[in-house]
Coordinates of C-alpha atoms in Angstrom, one line a residue:
Q149 CA 27.9 24.7 1.6
L150 CA 26.7 21.6 -0.3
T151 CA 24.2 20.6 2.4
K152 CA 22.3 23.9 1.9
A153 CA 22.6 24.2 -1.9
R154 CA 19.2 24.5 -3.7
A155 CA 18.1 22.4 -6.7
G156 CA 16.9 25.4 -8.7
D157 CA 20.3 27.1 -8.4
F158 CA 22.1 24.0 -9.5
F159 CA 19.9 23.1 -12.4
G160 CA 19.6 26.7 -13.5
F161 CA 15.9 27.4 -13.0
P162 CA 14.8 30.6 -11.2
Q163 CA 11.9 31.0 -8.7
G164 CA 10.1 33.7 -10.6
L165 CA 7.6 32.9 -13.4
G166 CA 8.9 35.8 -15.6
L167 CA 12.5 34.8 -15.4
E168 CA 14.3 32.6 -18.0
P169 CA 16.5 29.6 -17.2
E170 CA 20.3 30.0 -16.8
P171 CA 21.9 28.5 -20.0
N172 CA 25.3 28.0 -18.3
A173 CA 24.0 26.6 -15.0
P174 CA 26.3 24.6 -12.6
V175 CA 24.9 21.3 -13.8
A176 CA 25.9 22.2 -17.4
Q177 CA 29.4 23.1 -16.2
F178 CA 29.6 19.8 -14.2
V179 CA 28.5 17.7 -17.2
A180 CA 31.1 19.4 -19.5
W181 CA 33.8 18.8 -16.9
L182 CA 32.8 15.1 -16.6
R183 CA 33.3 14.7 -20.4
Q184 CA 36.8 16.2 -20.6
P185 CA 39.5 13.6 -21.2
S186 CA 41.7 15.3 -18.6
T187 CA 38.9 14.6 -16.0
A188 CA 38.9 10.9 -16.6
A189 CA 42.7 10.9 -16.3
S190 CA 42.9 12.9 -13.1
T191 CA 40.1 11.0 -11.3
A192 CA 40.9 7.5 -12.5
T193 CA 42.9 6.5 -9.4
A194 CA 40.4 7.9 -6.9
V195 CA 37.4 6.4 -8.8
K196 CA 39.0 3.0 -9.0
R197 CA 39.6 3.0 -5.2
I198 CA 36.0 4.0 -4.5
I199 CA 34.4 1.4 -6.7
S200 CA 36.7 -1.5 -5.7
G201 CA 34.7 -4.5 -4.7
T202 CA 31.4 -3.0 -5.8
A203 CA 29.0 -3.8 -8.7
L204 CA 30.6 -0.8 -10.6
E205 CA 34.0 -2.4 -10.7
G206 CA 35.1 -3.0 -14.3
V207 CA 32.2 -0.9 -15.8
P208 CA 33.7 1.3 -18.5
E209 CA 33.0 5.0 -19.1
L210 CA 31.6 5.8 -15.7
N211 CA 32.2 9.5 -16.3
Q212 CA 30.1 9.5 -19.5
E213 CA 27.3 7.6 -17.8
T214 CA 27.3 10.0 -14.9
A215 CA 27.1 12.9 -17.3
R216 CA 24.2 11.3 -19.1
M217 CA 22.3 10.8 -15.8
F218 CA 22.8 14.4 -14.7
E219 CA 21.6 15.7 -18.1
Q220 CA 18.5 13.5 -17.7
A221 CA 17.9 14.8 -14.2
R222 CA 18.1 18.4 -15.5
H223 CA 15.6 17.5 -18.3
E224 CA 13.2 16.1 -15.7
F225 CA 13.5 19.2 -13.5
E226 CA 13.0 21.4 -16.6
R227 CA 9.9 19.5 -17.6
Q228 CA 8.2 20.0 -14.2
W229 CA 9.3 23.7 -14.0
T230 CA 8.1 24.4 -17.6
S231 CA 4.8 22.6 -17.0
L232 CA 4.0 24.7 -13.9
R233 CA 4.9 28.0 -15.7
E234 CA 2.6 27.0 -18.6
Q235 CA -0.2 26.3 -16.2
A236 CA 0.2 29.7 -14.7
R237 CA -0.6 31.5 -18.0
D238 CA -4.1 30.2 -18.1
L239 CA -5.1 30.6 -14.4
A240 CA -6.8 33.3 -12.5
T241 CA -4.7 35.6 -10.3
E242 CA -5.4 33.8 -7.1
A243 CA -4.5 30.4 -8.6
R244 CA -1.4 32.0 -10.3
T245 CA -0.1 32.9 -6.9
S246 CA -0.3 29.3 -5.8
I247 CA 1.7 28.2 -8.9
E248 CA 4.3 30.7 -8.0
M249 CA 4.5 29.3 -4.5
M250 CA 4.8 25.7 -6.0
I251 CA 7.7 26.8 -8.3
K252 CA 9.4 28.5 -5.3
R253 CA 9.1 25.4 -3.2
M254 CA 10.4 23.2 -6.1
T255 CA 13.4 25.4 -6.9
R256 CA 14.3 25.8 -3.2
E257 CA 14.3 22.1 -2.5
F258 CA 17.7 21.0 -1.1
L259 CA 19.9 19.8 -3.9
L260 CA 21.1 16.6 -2.1
R261 CA 17.5 15.6 -1.4
E262 CA 16.5 16.3 -5.0
L263 CA 19.4 14.2 -6.3
T264 CA 18.5 11.4 -4.0
S265 CA 14.9 11.4 -5.1
Q266 CA 16.0 11.1 -8.7
S267 CA 18.4 8.2 -7.8
L268 CA 21.5 10.1 -8.7
L269 CA 22.7 9.7 -5.1
P270 CA 22.1 6.5 -3.1
G271 CA 18.9 6.6 -1.1
H272 CA 20.0 4.0 1.4
G273 CA 16.6 2.3 1.3
F274 CA 14.5 5.5 1.3
P275 CA 11.8 5.7 -1.4
T276 CA 12.5 7.8 -4.5
A277 CA 9.2 7.7 -6.3
V278 CA 7.5 10.2 -4.0
L279 CA 4.1 11.8 -4.8
P280 CA 2.9 14.9 -3.0
F281 CA -0.7 15.6 -1.8
I282 CA -1.3 19.3 -2.5
T283 CA -3.7 20.8 0.0
D284 CA -4.8 24.4 0.3
C285 CA -2.0 26.4 -1.5
R286 CA -3.1 29.5 0.4
D287 CA -2.1 27.9 3.7
Q288 CA -0.1 30.6 5.4
R289 CA 1.8 28.0 7.5
A290 CA 3.0 26.3 4.3
K291 CA 4.1 29.7 3.0
D292 CA 6.0 30.3 6.1
R293 CA 7.8 27.0 5.8
A294 CA 8.5 27.6 2.1
T295 CA 10.4 30.8 3.0
D296 CA 12.5 29.3 5.7
D297 CA 16.0 30.3 4.7
D298 CA 17.6 28.2 7.4
G299 CA 16.2 24.9 6.1
G300 CA 14.5 24.3 9.3
E301 CA 11.8 21.9 7.8
T302 CA 11.8 18.8 9.9
T303 CA 8.8 16.8 8.7
R304 CA 10.2 13.6 7.2
N305 CA 7.3 12.7 4.8
R306 CA 7.1 16.0 2.8
R307 CA 8.3 16.8 -0.7
Y308 CA 8.3 20.4 -1.8
E309 CA 6.7 21.1 1.6
Y310 CA 3.6 19.0 0.9
P311 CA 2.6 15.8 2.6
S312 CA 4.0 13.0 0.5
R313 CA 4.0 9.2 0.2
N314 CA 5.9 6.7 -1.9
A315 CA 4.0 6.1 -5.1
D316 CA 2.7 2.6 -4.2
V317 CA 1.2 3.9 -1.0
A318 CA 0.1 7.3 -2.4
I319 CA -2.2 5.8 -5.1
R320 CA -4.4 4.3 -2.4
E321 CA -4.0 6.8 0.5
Y322 CA -4.3 9.9 -1.7
A323 CA -6.6 8.4 -4.4
P324 CA -9.5 10.7 -5.5
G325 CA -12.4 10.3 -3.0
A326 CA -10.1 9.4 -0.1
E327 CA -9.9 11.6 3.0
V328 CA -6.5 12.4 4.4
V329 CA -5.8 13.6 7.9
I330 CA -3.1 16.3 8.0
D331 CA -2.3 18.3 11.2
G332 CA -5.7 17.4 12.7
L333 CA -7.7 18.4 9.6
V334 CA -9.4 16.1 7.1
W335 CA -8.9 16.9 3.4
T336 CA -10.6 15.2 0.5
S337 CA -8.6 14.3 -2.6
A338 CA -10.4 15.5 -5.7
G339 CA -8.0 14.7 -8.6
V340 CA -4.5 14.2 -9.8
T341 CA -1.7 16.6 -10.9
L342 CA -0.8 16.1 -14.6
N343 CA 2.8 15.7 -15.5
W344 CA 2.7 16.6 -19.2
E345 CA 2.3 19.8 -21.3
R346 CA -0.7 21.8 -20.0
P347 CA -3.2 22.5 -21.2
A348 CA -3.2 19.3 -23.3
H349 CA -4.3 19.4 -26.9
D350 CA -6.0 16.6 -28.9
E351 CA -2.9 15.2 -30.6
A352 CA -0.8 15.3 -27.4
A353 CA -3.6 13.6 -25.3
R354 CA -3.4 10.6 -27.5
E355 CA 0.3 10.2 -26.9
I356 CA 0.4 10.9 -23.2
Q357 CA 3.2 8.7 -21.9
S358 CA 1.8 8.5 -18.4
I359 CA -1.3 6.5 -19.6
R360 CA -0.3 2.9 -20.3
W361 CA -1.7 -0.6 -20.3
S362 CA -1.5 -3.2 -17.6
W363 CA -2.3 -6.8 -18.5
Q364 CA -2.5 -10.3 -16.9
C365 CA -2.7 -13.6 -18.7
L366 CA -5.7 -15.7 -17.7
D367 CA -3.9 -18.9 -18.7
C368 CA -0.4 -18.7 -17.1
G369 CA -0.9 -15.8 -14.8
E370 CA 2.0 -13.7 -16.2
S371 CA 1.5 -9.9 -16.0
G372 CA 3.2 -6.8 -17.3
C373 CA 2.8 -3.2 -18.5
A374 CA 3.1 -1.8 -22.0
R375 CA 2.7 1.5 -23.9
T376 CA 0.2 -0.1 -26.3
M377 CA -2.6 -2.5 -25.8
P378 CA -1.1 -6.0 -25.7
L379 CA -2.5 -8.7 -28.0
A380 CA -0.9 -11.8 -26.6
C381 CA 0.9 -13.0 -23.4
D382 CA 4.7 -12.5 -23.6
A383 CA 5.3 -15.8 -21.7
C384 CA 2.9 -18.3 -23.2
G385 CA 1.4 -16.6 -26.3
S386 CA -2.2 -16.8 -25.1
D387 CA -4.6 -14.2 -26.3
R388 CA -6.7 -14.6 -23.2
L389 CA -5.6 -11.3 -21.5
E390 CA -7.2 -9.1 -18.9
S391 CA -6.1 -5.6 -20.0
R392 CA -6.7 -2.2 -18.4
R393 CA -5.5 1.3 -19.0
F394 CA -3.9 3.1 -16.1
L395 CA -2.5 6.5 -15.4
E396 CA 0.7 7.0 -13.4
P397 CA 0.0 10.4 -11.6
A398 CA 2.5 13.0 -10.7
G399 CA 0.7 13.8 -7.5
F400 CA -2.7 14.4 -6.0
R401 CA -4.6 17.5 -4.9
V402 CA -7.7 18.8 -3.3
D403 CA -10.3 21.0 -5.0
W404 CA -9.4 24.7 -4.9
S405 CA -12.6 25.5 -3.1
C406 CA -12.4 22.5 -0.7
Q407 CA -12.7 23.2 3.0
P408 CA -11.3 20.6 5.5
H409 CA -13.3 19.3 8.4
A410 CA -12.1 18.1 11.8
Q411 CA -14.1 14.8 12.1
T412 CA -11.1 12.5 12.1
D413 CA -13.2 9.6 13.2
Q414 CA -15.2 9.7 9.9
V415 CA -12.4 9.3 7.3
Q416 CA -13.2 7.7 3.9
Y417 CA -10.6 5.0 3.0
I418 CA -10.0 3.5 -0.4
E419 CA -9.4 -0.3 -0.3
P420 CA -6.1 -1.2 -2.0
C421 CA -6.1 -3.7 -4.9
P422 CA -3.8 -6.8 -4.7
V423 CA -0.3 -6.1 -6.1
R424 CA 0.8 -7.9 -9.2
V425 CA 4.3 -9.4 -9.2
S426 CA 6.2 -10.9 -12.1
A427 CA 9.7 -12.4 -12.4
Q428 CA 9.6 -11.2 -16.1
R429 CA 10.0 -14.5 -17.9
S430 CA 13.2 -15.4 -16.2
R431 CA 14.4 -19.0 -16.4
W432 CA 12.8 -21.6 -14.1
Q433 CA 15.1 -23.8 -11.9
P434 CA 14.0 -27.0 -10.2
M435 CA 13.4 -26.6 -6.4
L436 CA 16.0 -29.2 -5.3
D437 CA 13.9 -32.1 -6.6
P438 CA 11.9 -31.2 -9.8
A439 CA 8.9 -33.1 -8.4
L440 CA 8.8 -30.7 -5.4
G441 CA 8.3 -27.6 -7.5
R442 CA 10.4 -24.9 -9.2
A443 CA 11.7 -21.4 -8.5
R444 CA 13.2 -18.5 -10.4
S445 CA 14.5 -15.0 -9.7
S446 CA 15.0 -11.8 -11.7
E447 CA 16.9 -8.6 -11.2
E448 CA 14.4 -6.9 -13.5
G449 CA 11.2 -8.2 -12.0
M450 CA 8.0 -6.1 -12.0
V451 CA 5.8 -5.0 -9.2
F452 CA 2.5 -3.3 -10.2
H453 CA 0.5 -1.3 -7.6
H454 CA -2.9 0.0 -8.7
S455 CA -6.1 1.4 -7.3
L456 CA -9.6 1.3 -8.9
G457 CA -11.3 3.5 -6.2
A458 CA -14.7 2.4 -5.0
G459 CA -15.6 0.8 -8.4
E460 CA -13.9 -0.2 -11.6
G461 CA -11.7 2.9 -12.0
Y462 CA -11.7 6.6 -12.3
K463 CA -12.9 9.0 -15.0
I464 CA -10.2 11.7 -15.3
C465 CA -10.2 15.0 -17.0
L466 CA -6.9 15.3 -18.8
D467 CA -7.2 19.1 -18.9
C468 CA -7.5 19.9 -15.2
G469 CA -6.9 16.6 -13.4
R470 CA -10.3 16.2 -11.7
A471 CA -11.2 12.5 -11.1
E472 CA -14.4 10.8 -10.2
T473 CA -15.5 7.2 -9.8
E474 CA -17.2 5.5 -12.7
N475 CA -20.7 6.2 -11.4
V476 CA -20.2 10.0 -11.0
S477 CA -20.5 12.2 -14.1
L478 CA -17.8 14.7 -15.0
A479 CA -20.1 16.6 -17.3
D480 CA -19.9 20.4 -16.9
H481 CA -17.4 20.1 -14.0
D482 CA -15.4 22.9 -12.5
A483 CA -11.6 22.9 -12.9
L484 CA -9.6 21.8 -9.9
M485 CA -7.8 25.2 -10.1
P486 CA -9.8 28.4 -11.2
V487 CA -9.3 29.2 -14.8
K488 CA -9.0 32.8 -16.0
G489 CA -12.2 34.2 -17.5
A490 CA -14.1 30.9 -17.3
S491 CA -15.9 31.3 -13.9
G492 CA -14.3 28.1 -12.7
R493 CA -15.7 25.9 -15.5
C494 CA -13.1 23.6 -16.9
P495 CA -12.2 24.0 -20.6
G496 CA -12.0 20.2 -20.8
N497 CA -15.9 20.0 -20.9
D498 CA -15.8 21.2 -24.5
K499 CA -13.1 18.8 -25.7
P500 CA -14.3 15.3 -26.6
Y501 CA -10.9 13.7 -25.9
A502 CA -10.3 15.3 -22.5
I503 CA -12.4 13.0 -20.2
T504 CA -11.2 9.4 -20.1
D505 CA -13.2 6.2 -19.7
P506 CA -12.8 4.6 -16.3
I507 CA -9.1 3.8 -15.9
A508 CA -6.9 2.7 -12.9
L509 CA -4.3 4.7 -11.1
G510 CA -1.1 2.7 -11.2
H511 CA 2.6 2.6 -10.4
E512 CA 5.1 0.2 -11.9
V513 CA 8.3 -0.7 -10.0
L514 CA 11.2 -2.6 -11.5
T515 CA 13.0 -4.4 -8.7
D516 CA 14.5 -7.8 -7.6
V517 CA 11.9 -10.5 -7.5
V518 CA 12.0 -14.2 -6.5
E519 CA 9.1 -16.7 -7.3
V520 CA 8.9 -20.0 -5.6
Q521 CA 6.2 -22.4 -6.9
P522 CA 5.9 -25.6 -4.7
T523 CA 3.9 -28.4 -6.2
G524 CA 0.5 -29.0 -4.5
L525 CA 0.2 -25.8 -2.4
A526 CA -3.5 -25.4 -2.9
S527 CA -4.5 -23.5 0.3
V528 CA -4.4 -19.7 0.1
G529 CA -3.9 -19.5 3.9
A530 CA -1.0 -21.9 3.9
A531 CA 0.6 -20.1 1.0
L532 CA 0.4 -16.7 2.8
A533 CA 1.8 -18.2 6.0
L534 CA 4.6 -20.0 4.3
A535 CA 5.5 -16.8 2.3
S536 CA 5.6 -14.8 5.5
A537 CA 7.8 -17.3 7.3
L538 CA 10.2 -17.5 4.3
R539 CA 10.4 -13.7 4.3
E540 CA 11.1 -13.6 8.0
A541 CA 13.8 -16.3 7.7
L542 CA 15.5 -14.5 4.8
A543 CA 15.5 -11.2 6.6
R544 CA 17.1 -12.7 9.7
R545 CA 19.7 -14.5 7.6
L546 CA 20.6 -11.2 5.8
G547 CA 20.3 -9.0 8.9
I548 CA 17.8 -6.6 7.4
E549 CA 14.4 -5.3 8.5
T550 CA 11.5 -7.5 7.3
R551 CA 9.8 -4.4 5.8
E552 CA 12.7 -4.2 3.2
L553 CA 10.9 -7.2 1.5
G554 CA 7.4 -7.3 0.1
L555 CA 5.4 -10.5 -0.4
E556 CA 2.5 -11.6 -2.5
I557 CA 0.9 -14.9 -3.5
A558 CA -1.0 -15.9 -6.7
Q559 CA -2.7 -19.0 -7.9
R560 CA -0.8 -20.5 -10.9
P561 CA -0.8 -23.7 -13.0
S562 CA 2.0 -25.9 -11.8
I563 CA 4.6 -27.6 -14.1
L564 CA 3.0 -31.0 -13.5
G565 CA -0.6 -29.8 -14.2
G566 CA -3.2 -28.7 -11.7
L567 CA -3.2 -25.6 -9.6
T568 CA -0.8 -24.4 -7.0
H569 CA 0.3 -21.1 -5.5
S570 CA 3.4 -19.1 -6.4
L571 CA 5.1 -17.3 -3.5
F572 CA 6.6 -14.0 -4.4
L573 CA 9.2 -12.0 -2.4
F574 CA 10.4 -8.7 -3.8
D575 CA 12.7 -5.8 -2.7
Q576 CA 10.7 -2.8 -1.7
A577 CA 13.5 -0.5 -2.9
S578 CA 12.9 0.7 -6.4
G579 CA 15.6 -0.8 -8.6
G580 CA 16.2 -3.6 -6.1
A581 CA 18.7 -4.1 -3.4
G582 CA 19.6 -7.7 -4.2
Y583 CA 17.8 -9.2 -1.1
A584 CA 15.0 -11.3 -2.5
P585 CA 17.0 -13.5 -4.9
R586 CA 19.2 -14.6 -2.0
L587 CA 16.3 -16.8 -1.0
L588 CA 17.5 -19.4 -3.5
D589 CA 21.2 -19.4 -2.3
D590 CA 20.5 -22.1 0.2
F591 CA 16.8 -22.8 0.0
A592 CA 16.8 -26.0 2.0
S593 CA 18.4 -24.2 5.0
L594 CA 16.0 -21.3 4.8
L595 CA 13.1 -23.7 4.6
R596 CA 14.2 -25.2 7.9
D597 CA 14.4 -21.8 9.4
A598 CA 10.9 -21.0 8.1
R599 CA 9.6 -24.2 9.6
A600 CA 10.9 -23.1 13.0
I601 CA 9.0 -19.8 12.6
L602 CA 5.8 -21.6 11.7
D603 CA 6.1 -23.8 14.8
C604 CA 4.6 -21.0 16.9
P605 CA 5.8 -20.8 20.5
S606 CA 2.3 -19.5 21.4
E607 CA 0.7 -22.4 19.6
C608 CA -1.8 -20.1 17.9
E609 CA -4.5 -21.4 15.7
R610 CA -4.0 -19.4 12.5
G611 CA -1.2 -17.0 13.0
C612 CA -0.1 -14.3 15.5
S613 CA 2.6 -11.7 16.0
S614 CA 4.8 -14.4 17.5
C615 CA 5.1 -16.2 14.1
V616 CA 3.7 -15.1 10.7
L617 CA 1.1 -12.3 11.4
V618 CA 2.9 -9.0 10.4
A619 CA 1.6 -5.5 9.6
D620 CA 1.2 -5.9 5.9
L621 CA -0.9 -9.0 6.3
F622 CA -3.5 -7.4 8.7
A623 CA -6.2 -7.7 6.0
Q624 CA -5.6 -11.4 5.5
Q625 CA -5.4 -12.4 9.2
E626 CA -8.7 -14.3 9.0
I627 CA -7.4 -16.5 6.2
L628 CA -3.8 -17.1 7.4
D629 CA -3.3 -20.8 8.2
R630 CA -0.1 -21.4 10.0
R631 CA -0.9 -25.1 10.8
A632 CA -1.5 -26.0 7.2
A633 CA 1.7 -24.2 6.2
L634 CA 3.6 -26.1 8.9
E635 CA 2.2 -29.4 7.6
F636 CA 3.1 -28.6 4.0
T637 CA 6.6 -27.5 5.0
D638 CA 7.2 -30.7 6.9
S639 CA 6.3 -32.7 3.8
L640 CA 8.8 -30.7 1.8
L641 CA 11.6 -31.1 4.4
A642 CA 10.9 -34.9 4.5
A643 CA 11.4 -35.2 0.8
I644 CA 14.6 -33.1 0.9
A645 CA 16.0 -35.1 3.9
E646 CA 15.5 -38.5 2.2
P647 CA 17.4 -38.4 -1.1
D648 CA 17.8 -41.4 -3.4
E649 CA 20.3 -43.9 -2.2
A650 CA 22.7 -43.2 -5.1
D651 CA 22.7 -39.5 -4.0
I652 CA 23.7 -40.1 -0.4
A653 CA 27.3 -39.0 0.2
G654 CA 27.4 -39.8 4.0
P655 CA 25.5 -40.0 7.2
N656 CA 22.8 -37.3 7.7
S657 CA 22.9 -36.3 4.0
V658 CA 20.3 -33.8 2.8
L659 CA 19.3 -32.9 -0.8
T660 CA 20.9 -29.7 -2.1
S661 CA 20.8 -28.0 -5.4
N662 CA 23.2 -29.0 -8.2
T663 CA 26.6 -27.2 -7.9
A664 CA 26.7 -26.3 -11.6
D665 CA 23.2 -24.9 -11.5
R666 CA 24.0 -22.7 -8.5
L667 CA 27.2 -21.4 -10.3
S668 CA 25.2 -20.8 -13.4
R669 CA 22.7 -18.6 -11.5
K670 CA 25.4 -16.6 -9.8
M671 CA 27.5 -16.0 -13.0
G672 CA 26.7 -13.0 -15.1
S673 CA 28.4 -10.4 -17.3
G674 CA 31.4 -9.0 -15.6
K675 CA 31.4 -11.4 -12.6
T676 CA 34.2 -13.8 -11.8
C677 CA 34.1 -17.2 -10.1
S678 CA 37.0 -19.3 -8.9
I679 CA 36.6 -23.1 -8.5
F680 CA 39.0 -24.8 -6.1
A681 CA 39.4 -28.5 -6.9
H682 CA 40.6 -31.3 -4.5
D683 CA 44.0 -32.9 -5.3
A684 CA 42.3 -36.1 -6.3
F685 CA 39.8 -34.4 -8.6
D686 CA 39.9 -35.7 -12.2
I687 CA 40.3 -32.6 -14.4
A688 CA 38.8 -34.5 -17.3
A689 CA 35.4 -34.3 -15.6
L690 CA 35.2 -30.6 -16.5
S691 CA 34.7 -31.6 -20.1
H692 CA 31.6 -33.6 -19.3
E693 CA 28.1 -32.5 -18.3
P694 CA 27.0 -30.5 -16.4
F695 CA 30.2 -28.5 -16.4
R696 CA 30.4 -28.5 -20.2
T697 CA 27.1 -26.6 -20.4
L698 CA 28.1 -24.4 -17.5
F699 CA 31.3 -23.2 -19.1
A700 CA 29.6 -22.7 -22.5
G701 CA 27.0 -20.5 -20.8
V702 CA 29.7 -18.5 -18.9
K703 CA 31.6 -17.9 -22.1
R704 CA 28.5 -16.6 -23.8
S705 CA 27.9 -14.1 -21.0
G706 CA 31.4 -12.8 -21.2

């Protein structure tokens, strides 16, 4: 009964703290079976039929790649399971019981849900980077749910039986200091759960992989994340960088001694920081006419979500996970979970490396990103309104929900000098779904659709729910400027609709992007394109520009 199979049974990790992992677990047998030559031979026909017409068609050694991914998933599960067991050795009896419960919940997670959360099975748009908010582990109701043998848990936003959010939302909703309403009670987040070896020692603390650097160039605006402190911008080489360390948490939790209250009208909220989006140094293309602006898209774009709390970051104890804002001292603090024989005092107080300087909480997502940079778009309100209209137009064209696409704007230097705004659209699904780059397939047509959206039927002043005001722009509703965006869009459409006389092919001609450029953007490794020529076409033209450059590039990409 695959729908009721448990993750611990499949990966070979038992519920009890004193039990050892199963060396010949089902996942190990499955990986061995995948790597047998006879398996590839017996499944070749069925696999070929399944992947026909998909992005996987023509990809070699699918069996070996699948085996590698399942081994990696087992390693990730083992790391979490081992980390919890190591924590239990140093905890008092009452806290040890809560760790046992956490391991039980983890191992009893439904296998299909666990495989989806690790992206081994398609999530169909559901988030995979999910962080739990661990409340009172002694909650009897949670214990009852954890022992439900019938799998009757029905709450959608829970992982391992705890309230959960996707990581980009969790780092602001569950950030230390924030208050969270759960089942009518208000809990205060006090720290993060640490996803490395616990307790950490001095050497390991310096190499913790979850603490990295985020940076943004003050000259060109490019941004990124790195394991080490960056010295220069990857895009323009400038050394004028704004750098900050950030920690990517494994989850959040309340203080062990925390008691909830029922005053739901007095909830503390942590204001989110603006998201940073980058198309990762992909190649710029002219936006129809180079004088109108430029655009680019990337299948490996970056979206960086972060939270600084109520100040300039959090001081975090790397031994217990307690976090406080920069103006609150962590000196002589109690551990988030009671420690055996220490009367609650955290051992990290006596370790000089354990408490960090103020750092951010962050989450990096690699996904599909498109960046449109029109020339002369100076107004922030107009940029927001135009980005919202383009997103709505693209969602309608693709037949998807608007919330499948995120948006952001940022002030950038334009190619002609001076300042303008870049409009970013990105796929909300981690890894990308291929939606955002479709904006450039027929930009002129989508711009006309966006113009119709900006021409509000309610004739609102700045923006309303009938045009560009949507849920994720509620904080910017006072600066949205629909009318300015409509005026700017009309100027773009006028320039597109009046091409040079030499470019006019017939009545009602409009400017469109170069055919060879569009083919070049679509072509990539493993993709095939057929060109159908008219009977009167001069085949010798294929040896001249721009086709000569196009074919040379296609050949290089395979």
